[in-house]
XYZ file of C-alpha atoms in Angstrom:
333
model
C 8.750 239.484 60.307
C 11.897 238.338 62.338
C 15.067 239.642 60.572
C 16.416 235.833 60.604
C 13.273 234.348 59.019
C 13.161 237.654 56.436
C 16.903 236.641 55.552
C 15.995 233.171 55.044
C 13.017 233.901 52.814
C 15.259 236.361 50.941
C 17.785 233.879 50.637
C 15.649 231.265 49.191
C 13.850 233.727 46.636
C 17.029 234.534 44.867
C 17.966 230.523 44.954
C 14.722 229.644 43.008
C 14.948 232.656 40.930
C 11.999 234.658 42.423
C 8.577 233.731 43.681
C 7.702 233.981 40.045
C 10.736 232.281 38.228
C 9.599 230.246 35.244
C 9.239 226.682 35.646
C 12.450 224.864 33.812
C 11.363 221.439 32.810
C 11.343 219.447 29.409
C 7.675 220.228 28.700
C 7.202 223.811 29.763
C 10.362 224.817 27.315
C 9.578 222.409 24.655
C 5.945 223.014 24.716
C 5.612 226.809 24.962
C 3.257 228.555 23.522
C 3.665 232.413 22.329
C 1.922 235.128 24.543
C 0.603 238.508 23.386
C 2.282 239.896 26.551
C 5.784 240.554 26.586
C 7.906 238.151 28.784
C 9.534 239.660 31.768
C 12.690 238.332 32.416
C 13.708 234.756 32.559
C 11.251 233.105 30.260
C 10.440 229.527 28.774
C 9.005 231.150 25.458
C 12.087 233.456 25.002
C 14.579 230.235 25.142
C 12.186 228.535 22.752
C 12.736 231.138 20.595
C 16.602 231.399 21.361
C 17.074 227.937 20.351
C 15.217 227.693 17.268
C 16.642 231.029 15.930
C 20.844 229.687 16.685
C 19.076 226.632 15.103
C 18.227 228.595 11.746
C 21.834 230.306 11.985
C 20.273 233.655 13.071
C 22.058 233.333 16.424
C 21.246 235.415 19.347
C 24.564 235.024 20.660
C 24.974 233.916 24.203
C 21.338 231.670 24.690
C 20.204 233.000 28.563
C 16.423 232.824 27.812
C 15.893 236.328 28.311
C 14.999 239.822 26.263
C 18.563 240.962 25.099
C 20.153 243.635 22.333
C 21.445 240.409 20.658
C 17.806 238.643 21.169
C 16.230 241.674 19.387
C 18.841 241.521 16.463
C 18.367 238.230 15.798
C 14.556 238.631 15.695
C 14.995 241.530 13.268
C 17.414 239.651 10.773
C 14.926 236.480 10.917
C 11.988 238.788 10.403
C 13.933 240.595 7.100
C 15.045 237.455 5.939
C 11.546 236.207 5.648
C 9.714 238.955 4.360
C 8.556 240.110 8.097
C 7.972 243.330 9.657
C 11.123 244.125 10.807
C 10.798 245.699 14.148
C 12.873 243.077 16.484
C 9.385 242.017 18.440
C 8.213 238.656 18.924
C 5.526 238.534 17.182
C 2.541 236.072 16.324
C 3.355 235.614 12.947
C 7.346 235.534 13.454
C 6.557 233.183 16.148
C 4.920 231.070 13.658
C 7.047 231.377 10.965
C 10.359 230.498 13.802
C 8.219 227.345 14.558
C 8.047 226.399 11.160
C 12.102 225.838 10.927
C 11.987 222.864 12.794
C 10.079 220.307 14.721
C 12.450 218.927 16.952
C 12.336 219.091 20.993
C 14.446 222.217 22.122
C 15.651 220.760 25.114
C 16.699 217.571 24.813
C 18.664 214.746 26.910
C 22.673 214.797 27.251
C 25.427 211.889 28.702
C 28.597 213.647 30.098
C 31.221 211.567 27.768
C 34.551 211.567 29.490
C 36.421 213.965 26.940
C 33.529 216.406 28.657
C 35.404 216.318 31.664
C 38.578 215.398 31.644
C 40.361 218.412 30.642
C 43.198 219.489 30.471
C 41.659 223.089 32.259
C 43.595 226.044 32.906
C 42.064 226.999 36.521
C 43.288 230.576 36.667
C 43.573 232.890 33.501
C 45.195 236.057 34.576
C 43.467 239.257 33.089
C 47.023 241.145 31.891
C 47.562 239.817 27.781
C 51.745 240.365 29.331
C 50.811 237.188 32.350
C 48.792 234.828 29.750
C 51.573 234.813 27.651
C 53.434 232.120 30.810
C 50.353 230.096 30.320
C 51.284 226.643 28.119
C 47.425 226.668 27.104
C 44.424 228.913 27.710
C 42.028 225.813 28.055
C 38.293 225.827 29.857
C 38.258 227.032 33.330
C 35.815 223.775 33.868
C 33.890 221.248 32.148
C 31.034 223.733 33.062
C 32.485 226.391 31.429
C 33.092 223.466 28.125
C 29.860 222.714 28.613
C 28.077 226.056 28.196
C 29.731 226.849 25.351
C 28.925 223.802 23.344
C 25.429 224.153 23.923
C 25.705 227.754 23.626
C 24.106 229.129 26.682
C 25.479 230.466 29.644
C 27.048 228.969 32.422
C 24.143 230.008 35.186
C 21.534 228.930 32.624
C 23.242 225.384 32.219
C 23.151 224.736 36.074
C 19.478 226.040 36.285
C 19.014 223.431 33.900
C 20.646 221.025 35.657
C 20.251 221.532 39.554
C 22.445 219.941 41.575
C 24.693 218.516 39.362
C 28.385 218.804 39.414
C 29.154 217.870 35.738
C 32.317 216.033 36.901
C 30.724 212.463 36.075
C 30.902 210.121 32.952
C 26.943 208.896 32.286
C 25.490 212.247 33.823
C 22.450 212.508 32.026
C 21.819 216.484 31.328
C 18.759 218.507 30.376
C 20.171 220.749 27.179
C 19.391 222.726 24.411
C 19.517 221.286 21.094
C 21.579 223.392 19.224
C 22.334 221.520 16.242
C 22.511 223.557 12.792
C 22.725 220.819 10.565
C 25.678 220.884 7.659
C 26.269 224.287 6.776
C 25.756 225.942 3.197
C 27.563 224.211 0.264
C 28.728 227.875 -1.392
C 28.458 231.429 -0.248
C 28.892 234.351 -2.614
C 30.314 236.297 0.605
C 30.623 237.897 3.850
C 29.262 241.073 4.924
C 30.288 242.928 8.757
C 27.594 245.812 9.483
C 29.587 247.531 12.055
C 26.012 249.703 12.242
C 23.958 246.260 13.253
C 26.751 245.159 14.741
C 26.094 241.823 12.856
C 28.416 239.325 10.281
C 25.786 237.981 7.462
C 26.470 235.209 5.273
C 24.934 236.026 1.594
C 24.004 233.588 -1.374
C 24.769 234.732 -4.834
C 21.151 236.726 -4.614
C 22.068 238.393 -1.533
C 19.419 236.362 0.546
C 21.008 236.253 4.392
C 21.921 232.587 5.167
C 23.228 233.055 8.427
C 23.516 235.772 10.551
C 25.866 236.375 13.647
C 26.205 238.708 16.529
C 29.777 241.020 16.536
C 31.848 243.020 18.967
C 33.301 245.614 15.803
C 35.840 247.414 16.165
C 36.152 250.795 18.466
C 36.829 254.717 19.062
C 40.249 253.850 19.505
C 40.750 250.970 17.249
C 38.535 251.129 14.794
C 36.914 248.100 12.358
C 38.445 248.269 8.714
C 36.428 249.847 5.678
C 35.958 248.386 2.210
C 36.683 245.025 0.717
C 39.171 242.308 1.930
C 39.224 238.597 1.297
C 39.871 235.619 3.336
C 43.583 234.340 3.672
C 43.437 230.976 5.699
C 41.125 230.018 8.295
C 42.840 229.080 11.351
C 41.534 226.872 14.301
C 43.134 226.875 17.392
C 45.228 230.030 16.628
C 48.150 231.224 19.095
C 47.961 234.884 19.534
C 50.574 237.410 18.635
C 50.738 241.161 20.442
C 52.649 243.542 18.471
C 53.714 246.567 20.815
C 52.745 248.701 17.602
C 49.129 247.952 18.757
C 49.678 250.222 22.135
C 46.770 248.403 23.608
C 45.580 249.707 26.786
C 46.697 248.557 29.763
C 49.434 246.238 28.009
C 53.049 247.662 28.996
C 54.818 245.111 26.881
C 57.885 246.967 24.532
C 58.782 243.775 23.195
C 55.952 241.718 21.176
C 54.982 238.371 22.970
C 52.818 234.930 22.202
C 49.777 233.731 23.461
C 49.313 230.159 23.712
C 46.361 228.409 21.906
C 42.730 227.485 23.325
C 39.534 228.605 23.888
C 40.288 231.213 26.098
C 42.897 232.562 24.106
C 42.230 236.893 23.479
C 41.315 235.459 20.045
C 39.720 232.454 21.052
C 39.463 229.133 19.073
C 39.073 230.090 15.724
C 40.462 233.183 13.834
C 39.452 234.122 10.365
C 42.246 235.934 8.318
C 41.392 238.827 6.075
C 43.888 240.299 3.451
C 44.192 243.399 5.318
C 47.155 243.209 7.303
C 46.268 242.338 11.033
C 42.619 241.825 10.836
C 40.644 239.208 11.070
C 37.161 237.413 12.472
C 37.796 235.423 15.402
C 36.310 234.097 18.702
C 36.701 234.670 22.144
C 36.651 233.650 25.601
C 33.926 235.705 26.780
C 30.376 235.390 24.773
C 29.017 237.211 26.964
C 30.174 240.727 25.432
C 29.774 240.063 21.953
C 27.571 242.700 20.506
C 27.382 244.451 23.954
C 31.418 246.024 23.540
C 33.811 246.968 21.425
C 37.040 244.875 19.896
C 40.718 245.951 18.834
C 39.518 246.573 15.623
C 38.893 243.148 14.591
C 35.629 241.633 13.943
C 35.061 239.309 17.174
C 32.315 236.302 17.632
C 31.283 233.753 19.625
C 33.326 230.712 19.822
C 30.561 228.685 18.064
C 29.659 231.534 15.807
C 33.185 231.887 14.673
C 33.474 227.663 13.794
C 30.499 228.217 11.817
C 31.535 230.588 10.104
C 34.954 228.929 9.062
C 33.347 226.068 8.226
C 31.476 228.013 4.936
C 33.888 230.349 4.028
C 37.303 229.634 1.824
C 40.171 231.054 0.089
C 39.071 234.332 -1.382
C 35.796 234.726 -0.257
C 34.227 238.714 -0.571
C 34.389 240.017 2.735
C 32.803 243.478 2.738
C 32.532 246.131 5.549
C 29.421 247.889 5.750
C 29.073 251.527 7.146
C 31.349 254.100 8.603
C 33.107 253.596 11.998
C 36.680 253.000 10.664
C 44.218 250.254 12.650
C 45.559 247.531 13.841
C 43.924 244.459 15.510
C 43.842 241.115 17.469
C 46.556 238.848 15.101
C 47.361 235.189 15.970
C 50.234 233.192 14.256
């Protein structure tokens, strides 16, 4: 073959994904069926199954349609929460049982509204904590990046979905998941971080799991807190203080320093204060990591995660740290 025409073909194989990338259409998602064989990457069952488990609040994190640590986790906590074998595998009777949470289409139409995509952005974020702090808001790069993270998924996945389209225009209709966990639980009896599973669980007076969320935990060099601590306040769109005491690396600062407020704020849009002094649960601007690396000792989450959280815990609820890993950590204002 000529090398132009091999470039070409090679070209258009990684735009379509492959010669054997999965079909992405309304019926092949919403209608998939499970398979004995394991799915090899992208696959139509897989974001089935992504959808319906962030639906149950046993998120998988970051939805991408595809086999992942977080994936497995969430698999395992559904399966132990129902009385499954818990090995982390898709199996036919978890399968079943994941059907049997809901009904409704997992992709479903969207309009682009014009809050989607007016802004404000912040364009460039620089990657030095000492250079955000100029920023007067760390806002969405995009409405793509706005969008991704309200339907949980990632930003390649939400254009995959949507070929061609520039999400710039009020009345776009969209192909997205449905990602909608209904209201959350009335009363919790508490919170429980397994820096082990890397996982936050929310527990009913019995202990039964009612949600369960993927977590970057702490680390070698900051390590996650041990023991019992309470919620202070819950605080949504939280600036973000750095204390030179922290001796992050990298950060050069001597003098401590603000962070303005928004989504892509270090601590994202939602931060969780615990009554030990400079820890708390909290977002972030990049879902990508979470449960993949390591935090400044704080317990970090998805943005979405995070506001789901808030919205069931109060005042004084148990929050209890589960194995040993065990100073100081991300704290907003």
């Amino acid at each position: 073959m000529p090398r132009l025409v091999l470039l070409v073909a090679v070209v258009l194989a990684l735009a379509c994904g492959g010669a054997g990338a999965a079909k992405l259409d309304p019926a092949t998602v919403n209608e998939a069926q499970f398979t004995v064989e394991e799915p090899k990457g992208f696959s139509p069952v897989l974001l089935k199954a992504e959808i319906l488990l962030d639906r149950a609040r046993f998120s998988p994190g970051l939805i991408e349609g595809r086999a992942s640590e977080n994936f497995a986790r969430a698999v395992r906590a559904f399966q132990t929460a129902n009385g499954l074998p818990s090995d982390g595998k898709l199996t036919r009777e978890t399968w079943d049982r994941l059907m049997a949470t809901s009904t409704s289409p997992v992709l479903v139409a969207y309009e682009l509204t014009r809050k989607d995509v007016r802004g404000p952005f912040t364009r460039h974020i620089p990657a030095r904590l000492e250079r955000m702090a100029r920023l007067p808001r760390l806002g969405y790069h995009n409405a793509t990046e706005r969008l991704a993270e309200r339907f949980h998924i990632s930003e390649q996945l939400l254009r995959r979905l949507n070929p061609g389209i520039g999400f710039r225009k009020v009345g776009t209709k969209l192909l997205v998941p449905d990602v909608g966990r209904g209201d959350p639980p009335a009363a919790i009896a508490g919170v429980e971080v397994d820096k082990g599973a890397r996982q936050v669980r929310v527990l009913d007076p019995s202990g039964k799991w009612l949600a369960v969320f993927p977590a970057s935990i702490g680390s070698d060099e900051k390590p996650a807190p041990t023991g019992e601590a309470e919620v202070k306040r819950v605080v949504r769109n939280p600036t973000y203080h750095y204390d030179p005491d922290f001796a992050f690396k990298g950060v050069k600062a001597k003098r401590p320093f603000t962070i303005a407020a928004g989504p892509n704020n270090p601590v994202g849009s939602v931060w969780i204060d615990l009554s030990i002094e400079s820890y708390g649960i909290h977002g972030t601007p990049e879902p990508g990591k979470i449960g993949a690396t390591f935090s400044h000792g704080c317990i970090r989450l998805t943005n979405w995660d995070a506001g789901d959280l808030a919205a069931m815990v109060r005042k004084s609820t148990k929050v209890s740290f589960k194995d040993e890993m065990a100073n100081a950590g991300d704290t907003p204002q």
